Coordinates of C-alpha atoms in Angstrom, one line a residue:
D80 CA 28.4 -27.1 -53.2
R81 CA 28.8 -29.2 -56.4
E82 CA 30.9 -26.6 -58.1
G83 CA 33.4 -25.6 -55.4
D84 CA 36.5 -26.4 -57.4
L85 CA 35.8 -24.2 -60.4
P86 CA 38.0 -21.2 -61.3
P87 CA 36.5 -17.7 -60.7
W88 CA 34.2 -16.4 -63.3
Y89 CA 36.5 -13.6 -64.5
T90 CA 39.1 -16.3 -65.4
I91 CA 36.6 -18.3 -67.4
L92 CA 35.3 -15.0 -69.0
R93 CA 38.8 -14.2 -70.3
V94 CA 39.1 -17.6 -71.9
Y95 CA 35.6 -17.3 -73.4
R96 CA 36.3 -13.9 -74.9
R97 CA 39.5 -15.1 -76.4
L98 CA 37.7 -18.1 -77.9
E99 CA 35.0 -15.8 -79.2
A100 CA 37.7 -13.5 -80.8
Q101 CA 39.1 -16.6 -82.5
G102 CA 35.6 -17.5 -83.9
R103 CA 35.5 -20.8 -82.0
I104 CA 32.5 -19.9 -79.8
R105 CA 29.7 -17.3 -80.1
G106 CA 28.7 -14.7 -77.5
G107 CA 25.2 -13.3 -77.1
R108 CA 21.8 -13.7 -75.5
F109 CA 20.7 -17.2 -76.6
V110 CA 18.3 -18.2 -73.9
A111 CA 15.5 -15.7 -72.9
G112 CA 15.0 -15.1 -69.2
F113 CA 18.6 -15.6 -68.1
A114 CA 20.7 -12.5 -67.4
G115 CA 24.4 -12.2 -68.1
E116 CA 26.8 -13.1 -70.8
Q117 CA 26.0 -16.4 -72.7
Y118 CA 28.4 -18.4 -74.9
A119 CA 27.8 -21.3 -77.2
L120 CA 29.4 -23.3 -79.9
P121 CA 28.4 -22.1 -83.4
E122 CA 26.5 -25.4 -84.1
A123 CA 24.6 -24.9 -80.8
V124 CA 23.5 -21.4 -81.9
T125 CA 22.2 -22.9 -85.2
A126 CA 20.3 -25.6 -83.2
L127 CA 18.8 -23.0 -80.8
R128 CA 17.6 -20.9 -83.7
K129 CA 16.0 -24.0 -85.4
V130 CA 14.2 -24.8 -82.2
R131 CA 12.9 -21.2 -81.9
R132 CA 11.6 -21.3 -85.5
Q133 CA 9.8 -24.6 -84.9
G134 CA 7.8 -23.2 -82.1
K135 CA 6.2 -25.2 -79.3
T136 CA 5.3 -28.8 -80.0
G137 CA 4.1 -29.9 -76.5
E138 CA 6.8 -32.5 -76.3
L139 CA 7.1 -34.0 -72.8
V140 CA 10.5 -35.1 -71.5
S141 CA 11.1 -36.6 -68.1
I142 CA 14.6 -36.3 -66.6
S143 CA 16.2 -37.4 -63.4
A144 CA 16.8 -34.6 -60.9
A145 CA 20.4 -35.8 -60.8
D146 CA 20.8 -35.0 -64.5
P147 CA 23.0 -32.0 -65.3
L148 CA 20.0 -30.5 -67.2
N149 CA 18.2 -30.1 -63.8
L150 CA 18.4 -26.3 -63.5
V151 CA 15.1 -26.0 -61.6
G152 CA 15.6 -23.8 -58.6
I153 CA 19.3 -23.3 -59.5
I154 CA 19.3 -20.8 -62.3
A155 CA 15.7 -21.3 -63.4
P156 CA 13.0 -20.1 -61.1
G157 CA 11.0 -22.4 -58.9
H158 CA 11.5 -25.0 -56.1
R159 CA 14.9 -26.6 -56.1
V160 CA 14.4 -30.3 -56.7
P161 CA 17.2 -32.3 -54.8
A162 CA 19.6 -33.9 -57.3
T163 CA 18.9 -37.5 -56.4
P164 CA 18.4 -40.2 -59.1
K165 CA 14.9 -41.1 -57.9
N166 CA 13.5 -37.6 -58.1
R167 CA 12.2 -36.7 -61.5
I168 CA 11.4 -33.5 -63.4
L169 CA 8.8 -33.3 -66.3
L170 CA 9.5 -30.7 -69.0
R171 CA 7.1 -29.5 -71.7
D172 CA 8.9 -27.8 -74.5
G173 CA 11.9 -27.4 -72.2
V174 CA 9.9 -25.7 -69.4
P175 CA 9.5 -27.5 -66.1
I176 CA 5.8 -28.3 -65.4
A177 CA 6.0 -31.0 -62.7
F178 CA 8.4 -32.8 -60.5
R179 CA 8.4 -35.9 -58.3
E180 CA 10.2 -35.6 -55.0
G181 CA 10.2 -39.0 -53.2
S182 CA 6.8 -40.4 -53.7
E183 CA 5.0 -37.0 -54.0
T184 CA 4.2 -35.4 -57.4
H185 CA 4.0 -31.6 -57.5
F186 CA 2.6 -29.6 -60.5
L187 CA 4.1 -26.3 -61.4
E188 CA 1.1 -25.4 -63.5
D189 CA -2.5 -26.5 -63.3
P190 CA -2.7 -29.9 -64.9
S191 CA -6.5 -29.7 -65.2
D192 CA -7.7 -32.9 -67.0
Q193 CA -4.1 -34.1 -67.7
R194 CA -3.1 -35.0 -64.2
W195 CA -3.0 -38.8 -64.8
A196 CA -1.2 -38.5 -68.2
L197 CA 1.4 -36.0 -66.8
S198 CA 2.0 -38.2 -63.7
K199 CA 2.6 -41.2 -66.0
A200 CA 5.0 -39.2 -68.3
L201 CA 6.8 -38.0 -65.2
G202 CA 7.7 -41.6 -64.3
R203 CA 8.8 -42.5 -67.9
Q204 CA 12.5 -43.1 -68.2
P205 CA 14.3 -43.4 -71.5
V206 CA 15.3 -46.9 -72.7
P207 CA 19.1 -47.4 -72.5
P208 CA 20.7 -47.6 -76.0
A209 CA 21.8 -51.2 -75.5
V210 CA 18.2 -52.3 -74.7
R211 CA 16.9 -50.2 -77.6
A212 CA 19.3 -51.9 -80.0
Y213 CA 18.1 -55.3 -78.7
L214 CA 14.4 -54.5 -79.1
G215 CA 14.9 -53.0 -82.5
N216 CA 11.6 -51.7 -84.1
R217 CA 9.3 -54.0 -82.2
P218 CA 5.9 -52.5 -81.3

C-alpha cells in the first residue's frame, strides 16, 4: 500500500480541526460525490468556487496514471488504473472519460465520433517548462 506509513485518521482530524479553529484551513463539503469531512486552504476554496461558477468548458487534460491526481478507482468510482508512468488517464472538465493501460485504450463513456480525437488527446503529454521556455511563442 502506498500510504502505509501515515498516522491514523483520528490523529490527522484533530490537527485539521485545530487548524480550522485557527482560521488557517476551511472545513466543509467542497467536492460533490465524496463523503466525509473535507478540508482545504482558504485560497483553494476560492479557486473551487470560481471553477464551479465558470461551468463546464470541455477542456481535455491527459495525466500519467502515476500522477498523484490519479484517483480513478481509488476514491473516485471506476476501474483502478495501475499507477505506472506509461499508463494515462484522460479527463474532461476534471472527470475521467478514458484511460490507456499498456497499449489498450478504454473509454468510460461513449466516444461516438470523437474516438480518434480522444485517443490522440490521451497520448498528449505536457511540454516540460525548460523546453517551453526554449520554444517560446513559436507556432
